[in-house]
Amino acid sequence: MDFPDIPTTRRALLGALAAGGTAALLPGEAPAQHRAVQTSANIVILGAGAAGTALANRLSARLDGANITVIDPRQRHLYQPGFTLIAAGLKPSGYSVSQTADWLPRGVTWVEAGAAAIDPEAQNVETTDGQTLAYDYLILATGLELNYEGIEGMSRELIGQNGIGSVYAGPEEAAATWREMDRFTEEGGVGLFSRPATGMKCAGAPLKYTFLTDHYLREKGNRSRSEIIYAAHSDTLFGVPIVNEKVRMLYADRGFNTVYNHVMTAIDPGRKVATFATPEGDVEIEYDFTNVIPPMRAPAAIRESGLSWEDRWVGQGWAEVDQYTLRHARYPNVFAAGDVAGVPKGKTAASVKWQVPVVEDQLVAQIVGDTTDHIYSGYTSCPLITRVGRAMLIEFDYNNNLVPSFPGLIAPLEELWISWLIKEVALKATYQAMLRGRA
Amino acid sequence: MENPSLGMFIAVFEEVFGKTLFWAMVAAAAIVTVLYLYVLIRDRSVSWRKFLLAQVSMPFGAVLAVVFLWNVTHSGFGDIGGPVDLLVLLGVAAIGAIGAAILVYTIQSLIQGPDRPPQ
């Protein structure tokens, strides 16, 4: 890594990439540079993930005198966009792991416990260690729950054995998934890929991992001895129509066998068979390797708080917020950011990057008795890896419009090396700068 | 792209390399640049003899920069997917070449001193 004799070269080339990546994937606001607002408000942030940590940093810089409390039991902070690279054998599991304490600013109180219950009428949060914390403003940034038990026969313990992988579960599980994928691509066979019918984080990830498995099968000369099946949960591969068409063409080009309207309901690790619910009834598909993506939902404390949507995403419990202001529909002193927010798009780190300044500005405006027209457009980004070394830098909004950061330069629907470089080099750095409230 | 600020880019660079390494590299680049300007001013001319060796180092700098980038990003020449990729490749090579030339020229000038005037 160290090239002391060419400092100019190294600095310039990686610097240029970092600069391009910053602008491309996570464009957005400059860090908070407003005058500090005096307040004695009690602000409780549930969750110290991407959104919670970034908001803790931004609000503590923006507000003078506020009492900010972050509630999260996890000592480890996980850079989730890195899981795909770990599960592709390109990074060690430690790549995604840092310490929660390292990101939280001074002056913020960190309660190392989970949220057991939320009472939005009484405006308090009960923690799993028995504390009751009153709030004036509440920010829901809990992330989501991977409901492995929602697939009959599936559990976290199965990941890394008998051809079962699951990229989402965590860095160690992503590494275990790589070991299974590595073994499978050495031997060949049937690779089975799917996604759940629920809202999910990074809807591009199931597609990426299918492409990556195909890449290694080809590299090892075993593609001709293998079959790749992609079971889509609906009649499309991706929610944005223009992207869906591109992915459909790439899947055809790669020779994937795509089936539609298949939702995994059960798995039998002994027989290596997965069962899918389809309009024609249950269908069993055998596999030698599969990347199980479980149904996803809001954590229990959110689902049971009365803060969830009742008539949308039924049973999934996403917070009922306005999709533009991210303010709760019934409790105006409650906001949501990140995966738990019940908005049509935006369960990615790139979305968090755009949501966080909106929540910050909306909240601060409310504190000073003002309003702001700063809203969230639904911006979401997905560096859709199509093989090791190439990706498509796809950015879109609520209207399914492509919103490329470099129109005319980095084509969103082309498999490009530069998009891969952005994913590999610049994104984690941009994410970390975002956590600190500096990007 | 909305309002990217210099501060944001610096924040990202600091995260890429770590704060210490980033600012050490900035300092190193600044020192080499200052030394380069120093020898140009001291000698009051470009030494074409020294520049020849500096030019010879350029292809090595170019190749080194590209190979370094391929290595740290698990990619290679076959991943070029469009015109912009070719521009990035050439840009990286150009930066490597220019960086190597400046470094070699400066080192020679510092070690050897100014060219002797022709006898």
mmCIF file of C-alpha atoms in Angstrom, chain A residues 1-3 5-19 22-23 26-31 33 90-91 103 353-354 387-390 405-406 409-410 414-421 424-426 428-430 432-433 436 438-439, chain B residues 1-5 7-17 19 21-22 25-26 28-30 32-33 61 64-66 68-70 72-76 78-89 92 95-100 102-103:
data_model
loop_
_atom_site.group_PDB
_atom_site.id
_atom_site.type_symbol
_atom_site.label_atom_id
_atom_site.label_comp_id
_atom_site.label_asym_id
_atom_site.label_seq_id
_atom_site.Cartn_x
_atom_site.Cartn_y
_atom_site.Cartn_z
ATOM 1 C CA MET A 1 0.000 0.000 0.000
ATOM 2 C CA ASP A 2 2.796 2.400 0.751
ATOM 3 C CA PHE A 3 4.449 4.148 -2.143
ATOM 4 C CA ASP A 5 8.444 7.602 -3.594
ATOM 5 C CA ILE A 6 5.439 8.753 -5.548
ATOM 6 C CA PRO A 7 3.395 10.730 -3.086
ATOM 7 C CA THR A 8 2.008 13.066 -5.689
ATOM 8 C CA THR A 9 0.788 10.246 -7.840
ATOM 9 C CA ARG A 10 -0.894 8.274 -5.132
ATOM 10 C CA ARG A 11 -2.495 11.220 -3.475
ATOM 11 C CA ALA A 12 -3.746 12.608 -6.704
ATOM 12 C CA LEU A 13 -5.168 9.447 -8.152
ATOM 13 C CA LEU A 14 -6.953 8.158 -5.100
ATOM 14 C CA GLY A 15 -7.934 11.647 -4.149
ATOM 15 C CA ALA A 16 -9.482 12.191 -7.531
ATOM 16 C CA LEU A 17 -11.410 8.953 -7.190
ATOM 17 C CA ALA A 18 -12.578 9.816 -3.730
ATOM 18 C CA ALA A 19 -13.749 13.166 -4.960
ATOM 19 C CA THR A 22 -18.304 11.447 -3.057
ATOM 20 C CA ALA A 23 -20.121 13.453 -5.576
ATOM 21 C CA LEU A 26 -23.616 10.261 -1.948
ATOM 22 C CA PRO A 27 -24.096 13.748 -3.202
ATOM 23 C CA GLY A 28 -25.966 16.103 -0.987
ATOM 24 C CA GLU A 29 -25.558 18.807 1.472
ATOM 25 C CA ALA A 30 -22.475 20.439 2.783
ATOM 26 C CA PRO A 31 -22.066 19.804 6.493
ATOM 27 C CA GLN A 33 -22.660 25.348 8.854
ATOM 28 C CA LEU A 90 -12.721 -9.105 -1.558
ATOM 29 C CA LYS A 91 -12.620 -7.770 2.007
ATOM 30 C CA TRP A 103 -18.565 7.792 16.165
ATOM 31 C CA LYS A 353 -27.148 10.578 3.460
ATOM 32 C CA TRP A 354 -30.010 12.558 1.935
ATOM 33 C CA ARG A 387 -18.972 -8.561 -11.942
ATOM 34 C CA VAL A 388 -15.778 -8.048 -9.969
ATOM 35 C CA GLY A 389 -14.366 -4.894 -11.576
ATOM 36 C CA ARG A 390 -17.540 -3.395 -13.009
ATOM 37 C CA SER A 405 -24.674 12.719 -10.455
ATOM 38 C CA PHE A 406 -22.568 12.946 -13.600
ATOM 39 C CA LEU A 409 -20.067 11.305 -18.040
ATOM 40 C CA ILE A 410 -20.898 8.271 -15.919
ATOM 41 C CA GLU A 414 -23.589 0.942 -18.396
ATOM 42 C CA GLU A 415 -21.311 -1.566 -16.706
ATOM 43 C CA LEU A 416 -18.315 0.625 -15.922
ATOM 44 C CA TRP A 417 -14.982 0.326 -14.177
ATOM 45 C CA ILE A 418 -15.271 3.835 -12.741
ATOM 46 C CA SER A 419 -18.504 2.880 -10.967
ATOM 47 C CA TRP A 420 -16.692 -0.102 -9.472
ATOM 48 C CA LEU A 421 -13.845 2.143 -8.338
ATOM 49 C CA GLU A 424 -14.449 0.018 -3.775
ATOM 50 C CA VAL A 425 -12.507 3.132 -2.860
ATOM 51 C CA ALA A 426 -14.693 6.074 -2.026
ATOM 52 C CA LYS A 428 -16.792 3.731 2.882
ATOM 53 C CA ALA A 429 -14.880 6.963 3.367
ATOM 54 C CA THR A 430 -17.891 8.992 2.342
ATOM 55 C CA GLN A 432 -17.712 7.609 7.584
ATOM 56 C CA ALA A 433 -17.585 11.313 6.803
ATOM 57 C CA ARG A 436 -19.360 12.388 11.612
ATOM 58 C CA ARG A 438 -19.191 16.150 7.750
ATOM 59 C CA ALA A 439 -20.613 14.966 4.458
ATOM 60 C CA MET B 1 -24.771 17.072 -7.267
ATOM 61 C CA GLU B 2 -25.666 19.708 -4.704
ATOM 62 C CA ASN B 3 -23.200 22.016 -2.993
ATOM 63 C CA PRO B 4 -20.188 19.769 -2.523
ATOM 64 C CA SER B 5 -17.825 21.753 -0.353
ATOM 65 C CA GLY B 7 -14.509 20.709 3.623
ATOM 66 C CA MET B 8 -16.584 17.686 2.623
ATOM 67 C CA PHE B 9 -13.937 16.471 0.171
ATOM 68 C CA ILE B 10 -11.229 16.920 2.787
ATOM 69 C CA ALA B 11 -13.366 14.953 5.253
ATOM 70 C CA VAL B 12 -13.655 12.118 2.724
ATOM 71 C CA PHE B 13 -9.905 12.128 1.987
ATOM 72 C CA GLU B 14 -9.189 11.953 5.700
ATOM 73 C CA GLU B 15 -11.420 8.886 5.962
ATOM 74 C CA VAL B 16 -9.808 7.193 2.917
ATOM 75 C CA PHE B 17 -6.257 7.422 4.236
ATOM 76 C CA LYS B 19 -6.058 11.737 9.159
ATOM 77 C CA LEU B 21 -1.436 9.682 6.532
ATOM 78 C CA PHE B 22 -3.599 12.073 4.529
ATOM 79 C CA MET B 25 0.890 13.005 2.064
ATOM 80 C CA VAL B 26 -0.374 16.541 1.570
ATOM 81 C CA ALA B 28 5.003 15.493 1.261
ATOM 82 C CA ALA B 29 3.405 16.657 -1.981
ATOM 83 C CA ALA B 30 3.710 20.279 -0.883
ATOM 84 C CA VAL B 32 8.217 18.177 -3.286
ATOM 85 C CA THR B 33 6.397 20.964 -5.120
ATOM 86 C CA GLY B 61 5.363 6.390 -13.079
ATOM 87 C CA LEU B 64 3.109 2.134 -11.463
ATOM 88 C CA ALA B 65 0.083 4.353 -10.846
ATOM 89 C CA VAL B 66 -2.225 2.191 -12.955
ATOM 90 C CA PHE B 68 -1.269 0.276 -8.002
ATOM 91 C CA LEU B 69 -4.882 1.254 -8.629
ATOM 92 C CA TRP B 70 -5.718 -2.135 -10.165
ATOM 93 C CA VAL B 72 -6.020 -1.988 -4.497
ATOM 94 C CA THR B 73 -9.362 -2.229 -6.317
ATOM 95 C CA HIS B 74 -9.348 -5.887 -7.471
ATOM 96 C CA SER B 75 -9.701 -4.848 -11.076
ATOM 97 C CA GLY B 76 -7.746 -4.883 -14.310
ATOM 98 C CA GLY B 78 -10.388 -6.070 -18.954
ATOM 99 C CA ASP B 79 -12.794 -4.120 -16.767
ATOM 100 C CA ILE B 80 -12.706 -1.074 -19.038
ATOM 101 C CA GLY B 81 -16.373 -0.769 -19.928
ATOM 102 C CA GLY B 82 -16.744 2.534 -21.737
ATOM 103 C CA PRO B 83 -15.072 5.739 -22.882
ATOM 104 C CA VAL B 84 -15.092 7.267 -19.405
ATOM 105 C CA ASP B 85 -13.120 4.274 -18.109
ATOM 106 C CA LEU B 86 -10.481 4.840 -20.769
ATOM 107 C CA LEU B 87 -10.289 8.507 -19.747
ATOM 108 C CA VAL B 88 -9.857 7.505 -16.093
ATOM 109 C CA LEU B 89 -7.117 5.046 -17.052
ATOM 110 C CA VAL B 92 -4.312 8.009 -13.743
ATOM 111 C CA ILE B 95 -0.840 11.814 -13.122
ATOM 112 C CA GLY B 96 1.627 8.997 -12.390
ATOM 113 C CA ALA B 97 3.878 10.117 -15.218
ATOM 114 C CA ILE B 98 3.885 13.784 -14.227
ATOM 115 C CA GLY B 99 4.365 12.968 -10.555
ATOM 116 C CA ALA B 100 7.321 10.715 -11.341
ATOM 117 C CA ILE B 102 8.652 16.111 -11.040
ATOM 118 C CA LEU B 103 10.016 13.859 -8.320
#
